[in-house]
Amino acid sequence: DVKVTQSSRYLVKRTGEKVFLECVQDMDHENMFWYRQDPGLGLRLIYFSYDVKMKEKGDIPEGYSVSREKKERFSLILESASTNQTSMYLCASTIAGTPYEQYFGPGTRLTVT
Amino acid sequence: DAKTTQPPSMDCAEGRAANLPCNHSTISGNEYVYWYRQIHSQGPQYIIHGLKNNETNEMASLIITEDRKSSTLILPHATLRDTAVYYCIVRAQHNFNKFYFGSGTKLNVKP
C-alpha cells in the first residue's frame, strides 16, 4: 500500500511565523503535489514537483514556497503566515506516467491566529 | 479544462447500487473523466478514470455516454463506509494544473 504521510494533522501558528509542512511518500513516486482545500473553493494546487530539486507553480503559489531535496520528501513553506492561509493542506504523489492516480496524505489543518 | 456539474447530495440504501451522475458538456477530446472521493477528515482517494469506454475496477464502474457529455459512477453494493463526498473531475491526462475538485456530491449511505 502506498503511504503518504504528513508531519502534523493539526497545527496552530501565529501571524508572521514561518511554517513548515512536510510530506513523505514511501513508494518512490516521481511527482508530488501540495494543495489547499477550502469550503466552497474545492481543492486548489499550490505547487508540484516532478523530480528532485524541480518545482512548478500551481494555481495559487503566492505566499508559499516548496523544497524537494530528496525524492520521498516534499516540503511546503509559509514564509510569513497570514490568517488567509488558514486551511486544510493536502499532499499527494503519483508515479510518472500515471498522473491521474494521485495518492493523498491525511491532510494538515492549519490555523493561523 | 471542462467544468463539471454534480448534484450536491444523494441518499442510498445500504446494499443497493449507488449511481452518481456528472455532467461535463464542454469536455474536449483529450480530456479524461476522473472520480475521487473524500471520506470525512481524510485525504481524497482515487476511484476510477476513463476516456470514452466504460471502465470497471474493484471499487466501481464508470459509464461514459457516447457523446462524452456526461458520466455515471456506479458503486454496485454501497456500504456505510462509502459515505463520502464524490468528486468528478475532467482534465487532460498530463495537465497537473487545474486539478479542480469543485463541490462534489455528498453520498449518504443509510442502513
PDB file of C-alpha atoms in Angstrom:
ATOM      1  CA  ASP A   1       0.000   0.000   0.000  1.00  0.00           C
ATOM      2  CA  VAL A   2       1.196   3.481  -0.873  1.00  0.00           C
ATOM      3  CA  LYS A   3       1.673   5.615   2.148  1.00  0.00           C
ATOM      4  CA  VAL A   4       1.733   9.385   2.075  1.00  0.00           C
ATOM      5  CA  THR A   5       2.302  10.884   5.471  1.00  0.00           C
ATOM      6  CA  GLN A   6       2.166  14.472   6.616  1.00  0.00           C
ATOM      7  CA  SER A   7       4.053  15.830   9.600  1.00  0.00           C
ATOM      8  CA  SER A   8       1.042  17.086  11.556  1.00  0.00           C
ATOM      9  CA  ARG A   9      -2.741  16.618  11.490  1.00  0.00           C
ATOM     10  CA  TYR A  10      -3.405  19.896  13.294  1.00  0.00           C
ATOM     11  CA  LEU A  11      -1.220  22.981  13.579  1.00  0.00           C
ATOM     12  CA  VAL A  12      -1.804  26.387  15.148  1.00  0.00           C
ATOM     13  CA  LYS A  13       0.568  29.223  14.296  1.00  0.00           C
ATOM     14  CA  ARG A  14       0.666  32.965  14.826  1.00  0.00           C
ATOM     15  CA  THR A  15       0.613  35.594  12.100  1.00  0.00           C
ATOM     16  CA  GLY A  16       4.102  36.246  10.786  1.00  0.00           C
ATOM     17  CA  GLU A  17       5.553  32.901  11.835  1.00  0.00           C
ATOM     18  CA  LYS A  18       7.464  30.728   9.376  1.00  0.00           C
ATOM     19  CA  VAL A  19       5.645  27.435   8.914  1.00  0.00           C
ATOM     20  CA  PHE A  20       6.975  24.161   7.540  1.00  0.00           C
ATOM     21  CA  LEU A  21       4.645  21.411   6.389  1.00  0.00           C
ATOM     22  CA  GLU A  22       6.345  18.152   5.489  1.00  0.00           C
ATOM     23  CA  CYS A  23       5.152  15.321   3.296  1.00  0.00           C
ATOM     24  CA  VAL A  24       6.793  11.931   2.860  1.00  0.00           C
ATOM     25  CA  GLN A  25       5.831   9.136   0.463  1.00  0.00           C
ATOM     26  CA  ASP A  26       7.227   5.630   0.561  1.00  0.00           C
ATOM     27  CA  MET A  27       6.587   4.401  -2.995  1.00  0.00           C
ATOM     28  CA  ASP A  28       9.386   6.067  -4.940  1.00  0.00           C
ATOM     29  CA  HIS A  29       6.933   8.327  -6.768  1.00  0.00           C
ATOM     30  CA  GLU A  30       8.416  10.962  -9.057  1.00  0.00           C
ATOM     31  CA  ASN A  31       5.585  13.504  -8.800  1.00  0.00           C
ATOM     32  CA  MET A  32       4.497  15.236  -5.623  1.00  0.00           C
ATOM     33  CA  PHE A  33       1.873  17.927  -5.049  1.00  0.00           C
ATOM     34  CA  TRP A  34       0.686  20.395  -2.451  1.00  0.00           C
ATOM     35  CA  TYR A  35      -2.962  21.506  -2.392  1.00  0.00           C
ATOM     36  CA  ARG A  36      -5.121  23.529  -0.095  1.00  0.00           C
ATOM     37  CA  GLN A  37      -8.791  22.759   0.419  1.00  0.00           C
ATOM     38  CA  ASP A  38     -11.308  25.398   1.454  1.00  0.00           C
ATOM     39  CA  PRO A  39     -15.107  25.179   1.737  1.00  0.00           C
ATOM     40  CA  GLY A  40     -16.774  26.270  -1.479  1.00  0.00           C
ATOM     41  CA  LEU A  41     -13.462  26.508  -3.342  1.00  0.00           C
ATOM     42  CA  GLY A  42     -12.619  22.844  -3.690  1.00  0.00           C
ATOM     43  CA  LEU A  43      -9.032  21.665  -3.946  1.00  0.00           C
ATOM     44  CA  ARG A  44      -6.501  24.140  -5.363  1.00  0.00           C
ATOM     45  CA  LEU A  45      -2.971  23.308  -6.468  1.00  0.00           C
ATOM     46  CA  ILE A  46      -0.223  25.352  -4.809  1.00  0.00           C
ATOM     47  CA  TYR A  47       2.962  23.743  -6.172  1.00  0.00           C
ATOM     48  CA  PHE A  48       4.050  20.467  -7.658  1.00  0.00           C
ATOM     49  CA  SER A  49       7.354  18.745  -8.302  1.00  0.00           C
ATOM     50  CA  TYR A  50       8.162  16.131 -10.937  1.00  0.00           C
ATOM     51  CA  ASP A  51      11.704  15.420  -9.783  1.00  0.00           C
ATOM     52  CA  VAL A  52      14.181  16.170  -7.034  1.00  0.00           C
ATOM     53  CA  LYS A  53      15.003  19.880  -6.908  1.00  0.00           C
ATOM     54  CA  MET A  54      12.368  20.594  -9.594  1.00  0.00           C
ATOM     55  CA  LYS A  55       9.222  22.573  -8.852  1.00  0.00           C
ATOM     56  CA  GLU A  56       6.374  24.150 -10.765  1.00  0.00           C
ATOM     57  CA  LYS A  57       3.836  26.722  -9.640  1.00  0.00           C
ATOM     58  CA  GLY A  58       0.228  25.694  -9.433  1.00  0.00           C
ATOM     59  CA  ASP A  59      -2.827  27.915  -9.365  1.00  0.00           C
ATOM     60  CA  ILE A  60      -2.131  29.727  -6.098  1.00  0.00           C
ATOM     61  CA  PRO A  61       1.618  29.838  -5.308  1.00  0.00           C
ATOM     62  CA  GLU A  62       1.636  33.317  -3.771  1.00  0.00           C
ATOM     63  CA  GLY A  63       2.786  33.299  -0.149  1.00  0.00           C
ATOM     64  CA  TYR A  64       4.200  29.777  -0.406  1.00  0.00           C
ATOM     65  CA  SER A  65       7.455  28.121  -1.373  1.00  0.00           C
ATOM     66  CA  VAL A  66       8.473  24.475  -1.621  1.00  0.00           C
ATOM     67  CA  SER A  67      11.532  22.327  -1.282  1.00  0.00           C
ATOM     68  CA  ARG A  68      12.319  18.883  -2.670  1.00  0.00           C
ATOM     69  CA  GLU A  69      15.822  17.807  -1.719  1.00  0.00           C
ATOM     70  CA  LYS A  70      15.027  14.093  -1.649  1.00  0.00           C
ATOM     71  CA  LYS A  71      12.685  12.114  -3.844  1.00  0.00           C
ATOM     72  CA  GLU A  72      10.476  10.952  -0.983  1.00  0.00           C
ATOM     73  CA  ARG A  73      10.063  14.312   0.745  1.00  0.00           C
ATOM     74  CA  PHE A  74       8.262  17.470  -0.368  1.00  0.00           C
ATOM     75  CA  SER A  75       8.022  20.426   1.972  1.00  0.00           C
ATOM     76  CA  LEU A  76       5.662  23.386   1.847  1.00  0.00           C
ATOM     77  CA  ILE A  77       6.880  26.588   3.458  1.00  0.00           C
ATOM     78  CA  LEU A  78       4.839  29.585   4.516  1.00  0.00           C
ATOM     79  CA  GLU A  79       7.482  32.277   4.866  1.00  0.00           C
ATOM     80  CA  SER A  80       5.279  34.593   6.930  1.00  0.00           C
ATOM     81  CA  ALA A  81       1.958  33.026   7.836  1.00  0.00           C
ATOM     82  CA  SER A  82      -1.185  35.093   7.441  1.00  0.00           C
ATOM     83  CA  THR A  83      -4.744  34.468   8.586  1.00  0.00           C
ATOM     84  CA  ASN A  84      -5.913  33.878   4.995  1.00  0.00           C
ATOM     85  CA  GLN A  85      -3.635  30.844   4.890  1.00  0.00           C
ATOM     86  CA  THR A  86      -5.791  29.092   7.468  1.00  0.00           C
ATOM     87  CA  SER A  87      -6.846  25.984   5.555  1.00  0.00           C
ATOM     88  CA  MET A  88      -6.581  22.230   5.112  1.00  0.00           C
ATOM     89  CA  TYR A  89      -3.323  21.371   3.333  1.00  0.00           C
ATOM     90  CA  LEU A  90      -3.106  18.138   1.386  1.00  0.00           C
ATOM     91  CA  CYS A  91      -0.049  16.468  -0.076  1.00  0.00           C
ATOM     92  CA  ALA A  92      -0.240  13.920  -2.903  1.00  0.00           C
ATOM     93  CA  SER A  93       2.096  11.824  -5.038  1.00  0.00           C
ATOM     94  CA  THR A  94       1.950   9.868  -8.290  1.00  0.00           C
ATOM     95  CA  ILE A  95       4.157   7.676 -10.423  1.00  0.00           C
ATOM     96  CA  ALA A  96       5.467   9.384 -13.548  1.00  0.00           C
ATOM     97  CA  GLY A  97       3.208   8.391 -16.432  1.00  0.00           C
ATOM     98  CA  THR A  98       0.129   7.887 -14.246  1.00  0.00           C
ATOM     99  CA  PRO A  99      -0.751  11.409 -13.167  1.00  0.00           C
ATOM    100  CA  TYR A 100      -4.400  10.554 -12.731  1.00  0.00           C
ATOM    101  CA  GLU A 101      -3.993   8.225  -9.782  1.00  0.00           C
ATOM    102  CA  GLN A 102      -2.885  10.573  -7.062  1.00  0.00           C
ATOM    103  CA  TYR A 103      -2.324   9.216  -3.571  1.00  0.00           C
ATOM    104  CA  PHE A 104      -3.184  11.733  -0.889  1.00  0.00           C
ATOM    105  CA  GLY A 105      -1.974  12.144   2.643  1.00  0.00           C
ATOM    106  CA  PRO A 106      -4.398  12.650   5.549  1.00  0.00           C
ATOM    107  CA  GLY A 107      -4.059  16.443   5.471  1.00  0.00           C
ATOM    108  CA  THR A 108      -2.857  19.111   7.881  1.00  0.00           C
ATOM    109  CA  ARG A 109      -5.416  21.529   9.251  1.00  0.00           C
ATOM    110  CA  LEU A 110      -3.503  24.771   9.771  1.00  0.00           C
ATOM    111  CA  THR A 111      -4.952  27.621  11.776  1.00  0.00           C
ATOM    112  CA  VAL A 112      -3.173  30.976  11.727  1.00  0.00           C
ATOM    113  CA  THR A 113      -4.215  33.334  14.507  1.00  0.00           C
TER     114      THR A 113
ATOM    115  CA  ASP B   1     -10.405  22.228 -18.567  1.00  0.00           C
ATOM    116  CA  ALA B   2     -14.052  21.367 -18.792  1.00  0.00           C
ATOM    117  CA  LYS B   3     -16.329  22.264 -15.924  1.00  0.00           C
ATOM    118  CA  THR B   4     -18.379  19.563 -14.215  1.00  0.00           C
ATOM    119  CA  THR B   5     -21.799  19.671 -12.596  1.00  0.00           C
ATOM    120  CA  GLN B   6     -22.862  17.264  -9.881  1.00  0.00           C
ATOM    121  CA  PRO B   7     -25.872  17.121  -7.558  1.00  0.00           C
ATOM    122  CA  PRO B   8     -24.937  18.373  -4.082  1.00  0.00           C
ATOM    123  CA  SER B   9     -26.209  15.292  -2.271  1.00  0.00           C
ATOM    124  CA  MET B  10     -27.733  11.837  -2.737  1.00  0.00           C
ATOM    125  CA  ASP B  11     -29.048   9.099  -0.471  1.00  0.00           C
ATOM    126  CA  CYS B  12     -28.608   5.382  -0.997  1.00  0.00           C
ATOM    127  CA  ALA B  13     -29.741   2.347   0.992  1.00  0.00           C
ATOM    128  CA  GLU B  14     -27.011   0.043   2.224  1.00  0.00           C
ATOM    129  CA  GLY B  15     -26.512  -2.899  -0.127  1.00  0.00           C
ATOM    130  CA  ARG B  16     -28.092  -1.134  -3.096  1.00  0.00           C
ATOM    131  CA  ALA B  17     -26.281   0.341  -6.077  1.00  0.00           C
ATOM    132  CA  ALA B  18     -25.332   3.994  -5.848  1.00  0.00           C
ATOM    133  CA  ASN B  19     -25.409   5.849  -9.169  1.00  0.00           C
ATOM    134  CA  LEU B  20     -23.694   9.216  -9.093  1.00  0.00           C
ATOM    135  CA  PRO B  21     -24.157  11.432 -12.160  1.00  0.00           C
ATOM    136  CA  CYS B  22     -21.825  14.052 -13.573  1.00  0.00           C
ATOM    137  CA  ASN B  23     -22.356  16.470 -16.432  1.00  0.00           C
ATOM    138  CA  HIS B  24     -19.359  17.682 -18.424  1.00  0.00           C
ATOM    139  CA  SER B  25     -20.884  19.057 -21.614  1.00  0.00           C
ATOM    140  CA  THR B  26     -17.788  21.091 -22.589  1.00  0.00           C
ATOM    141  CA  ILE B  27     -15.348  18.193 -22.391  1.00  0.00           C
ATOM    142  CA  SER B  28     -12.590  18.176 -25.017  1.00  0.00           C
ATOM    143  CA  GLY B  29     -11.387  15.182 -26.994  1.00  0.00           C
ATOM    144  CA  ASN B  30      -8.179  14.736 -24.971  1.00  0.00           C
ATOM    145  CA  GLU B  31      -9.770  15.131 -21.545  1.00  0.00           C
ATOM    146  CA  TYR B  32     -10.326  12.220 -19.221  1.00  0.00           C
ATOM    147  CA  VAL B  33     -13.044  11.818 -16.603  1.00  0.00           C
ATOM    148  CA  TYR B  34     -11.705  11.062 -13.113  1.00  0.00           C
ATOM    149  CA  TRP B  35     -13.563  10.187  -9.966  1.00  0.00           C
ATOM    150  CA  TYR B  36     -12.231  10.667  -6.461  1.00  0.00           C
ATOM    151  CA  ARG B  37     -13.911  10.519  -3.098  1.00  0.00           C
ATOM    152  CA  GLN B  38     -13.171  12.062   0.260  1.00  0.00           C
ATOM    153  CA  ILE B  39     -14.303  10.494   3.471  1.00  0.00           C
ATOM    154  CA  HIS B  40     -14.687  12.945   6.330  1.00  0.00           C
ATOM    155  CA  SER B  41     -11.346  14.087   7.807  1.00  0.00           C
ATOM    156  CA  GLN B  42      -9.307  12.088   5.298  1.00  0.00           C
ATOM    157  CA  GLY B  43      -7.439  12.949   2.105  1.00  0.00           C
ATOM    158  CA  PRO B  44      -9.110  12.289  -1.267  1.00  0.00           C
ATOM    159  CA  GLN B  45      -8.956   8.762  -2.657  1.00  0.00           C
ATOM    160  CA  TYR B  46      -8.698   7.906  -6.354  1.00  0.00           C
ATOM    161  CA  ILE B  47     -11.557   5.674  -7.562  1.00  0.00           C
ATOM    162  CA  ILE B  48     -11.504   5.299 -11.343  1.00  0.00           C
ATOM    163  CA  HIS B  49     -10.955   7.173 -14.596  1.00  0.00           C
ATOM    164  CA  GLY B  50     -11.868   6.824 -18.275  1.00  0.00           C
ATOM    165  CA  LEU B  51     -11.680   8.465 -21.672  1.00  0.00           C
ATOM    166  CA  LYS B  52     -14.594   7.133 -23.703  1.00  0.00           C
ATOM    167  CA  ASN B  53     -15.042   3.460 -22.922  1.00  0.00           C
ATOM    168  CA  ASN B  54     -16.809   2.189 -19.832  1.00  0.00           C
ATOM    169  CA  GLU B  55     -14.423   1.137 -17.105  1.00  0.00           C
ATOM    170  CA  THR B  56     -14.666  -1.175 -14.104  1.00  0.00           C
ATOM    171  CA  ASN B  57     -12.337  -1.910 -11.222  1.00  0.00           C
ATOM    172  CA  GLU B  58     -12.639  -3.418  -7.766  1.00  0.00           C
ATOM    173  CA  MET B  59     -14.210  -0.278  -6.370  1.00  0.00           C
ATOM    174  CA  ALA B  60     -16.635   0.955  -9.000  1.00  0.00           C
ATOM    175  CA  SER B  61     -17.810   1.167 -12.599  1.00  0.00           C
ATOM    176  CA  LEU B  62     -17.695   4.250 -14.786  1.00  0.00           C
ATOM    177  CA  ILE B  63     -20.228   4.692 -17.557  1.00  0.00           C
ATOM    178  CA  ILE B  64     -19.484   7.459 -20.081  1.00  0.00           C
ATOM    179  CA  THR B  65     -22.136   8.443 -22.607  1.00  0.00           C
ATOM    180  CA  GLU B  66     -21.325   8.115 -26.275  1.00  0.00           C
ATOM    181  CA  ASP B  67     -21.129  11.892 -26.750  1.00  0.00           C
ATOM    182  CA  ARG B  68     -18.959  12.067 -23.577  1.00  0.00           C
ATOM    183  CA  LYS B  69     -21.014  14.931 -22.194  1.00  0.00           C
ATOM    184  CA  SER B  70     -21.946  13.062 -19.053  1.00  0.00           C
ATOM    185  CA  SER B  71     -20.915  10.076 -16.974  1.00  0.00           C
ATOM    186  CA  THR B  72     -22.140   7.970 -14.063  1.00  0.00           C
ATOM    187  CA  LEU B  73     -20.130   6.414 -11.283  1.00  0.00           C
ATOM    188  CA  ILE B  74     -21.680   3.204 -10.010  1.00  0.00           C
ATOM    189  CA  LEU B  75     -20.928   1.664  -6.630  1.00  0.00           C
ATOM    190  CA  PRO B  76     -22.597  -1.737  -7.085  1.00  0.00           C
ATOM    191  CA  HIS B  77     -23.274  -2.572  -3.417  1.00  0.00           C
ATOM    192  CA  ALA B  78     -22.944   0.523  -1.279  1.00  0.00           C
ATOM    193  CA  THR B  79     -21.856   0.138   2.345  1.00  0.00           C
ATOM    194  CA  LEU B  80     -21.903   2.616   5.207  1.00  0.00           C
ATOM    195  CA  ARG B  81     -18.162   3.132   4.642  1.00  0.00           C
ATOM    196  CA  ASP B  82     -18.937   4.517   1.192  1.00  0.00           C
ATOM    197  CA  THR B  83     -20.485   7.606   2.787  1.00  0.00           C
ATOM    198  CA  ALA B  84     -18.272  10.396   1.417  1.00  0.00           C
ATOM    199  CA  VAL B  85     -18.094  13.339  -0.955  1.00  0.00           C
ATOM    200  CA  TYR B  86     -17.569  12.133  -4.520  1.00  0.00           C
ATOM    201  CA  TYR B  87     -15.792  14.382  -6.998  1.00  0.00           C
ATOM    202  CA  CYS B  88     -15.997  14.181 -10.775  1.00  0.00           C
ATOM    203  CA  ILE B  89     -13.060  15.873 -12.485  1.00  0.00           C
ATOM    204  CA  VAL B  90     -12.330  16.395 -16.157  1.00  0.00           C
ATOM    205  CA  ARG B  91      -8.762  17.031 -17.149  1.00  0.00           C
ATOM    206  CA  ALA B  92      -6.225  16.377 -19.872  1.00  0.00           C
ATOM    207  CA  GLN B  93      -4.113  13.492 -18.654  1.00  0.00           C
ATOM    208  CA  HIS B  94      -0.807  15.287 -18.258  1.00  0.00           C
ATOM    209  CA  ASN B  95      -2.191  18.596 -17.087  1.00  0.00           C
ATOM    210  CA  PHE B  96      -1.123  18.784 -13.469  1.00  0.00           C
ATOM    211  CA  ASN B  97      -2.553  22.223 -13.062  1.00  0.00           C
ATOM    212  CA  LYS B  98      -6.270  22.897 -12.766  1.00  0.00           C
ATOM    213  CA  PHE B  99      -6.958  19.704 -10.842  1.00  0.00           C
ATOM    214  CA  TYR B 100     -10.079  21.384  -9.523  1.00  0.00           C
ATOM    215  CA  PHE B 101     -12.271  19.219  -7.324  1.00  0.00           C
ATOM    216  CA  GLY B 102     -15.269  21.504  -7.053  1.00  0.00           C
ATOM    217  CA  SER B 103     -18.043  20.804  -4.549  1.00  0.00           C
ATOM    218  CA  GLY B 104     -18.824  17.181  -5.428  1.00  0.00           C
ATOM    219  CA  THR B 105     -21.776  15.033  -4.373  1.00  0.00           C
ATOM    220  CA  LYS B 106     -22.235  14.062  -0.741  1.00  0.00           C
ATOM    221  CA  LEU B 107     -23.385  10.426  -0.797  1.00  0.00           C
ATOM    222  CA  ASN B 108     -25.216   9.332   2.336  1.00  0.00           C
ATOM    223  CA  VAL B 109     -25.477   5.554   2.635  1.00  0.00           C
ATOM    224  CA  LYS B 110     -28.202   4.658   5.102  1.00  0.00           C
ATOM    225  CA  PRO B 111     -28.821   1.362   6.921  1.00  0.00           C
TER     226      PRO B 111
END
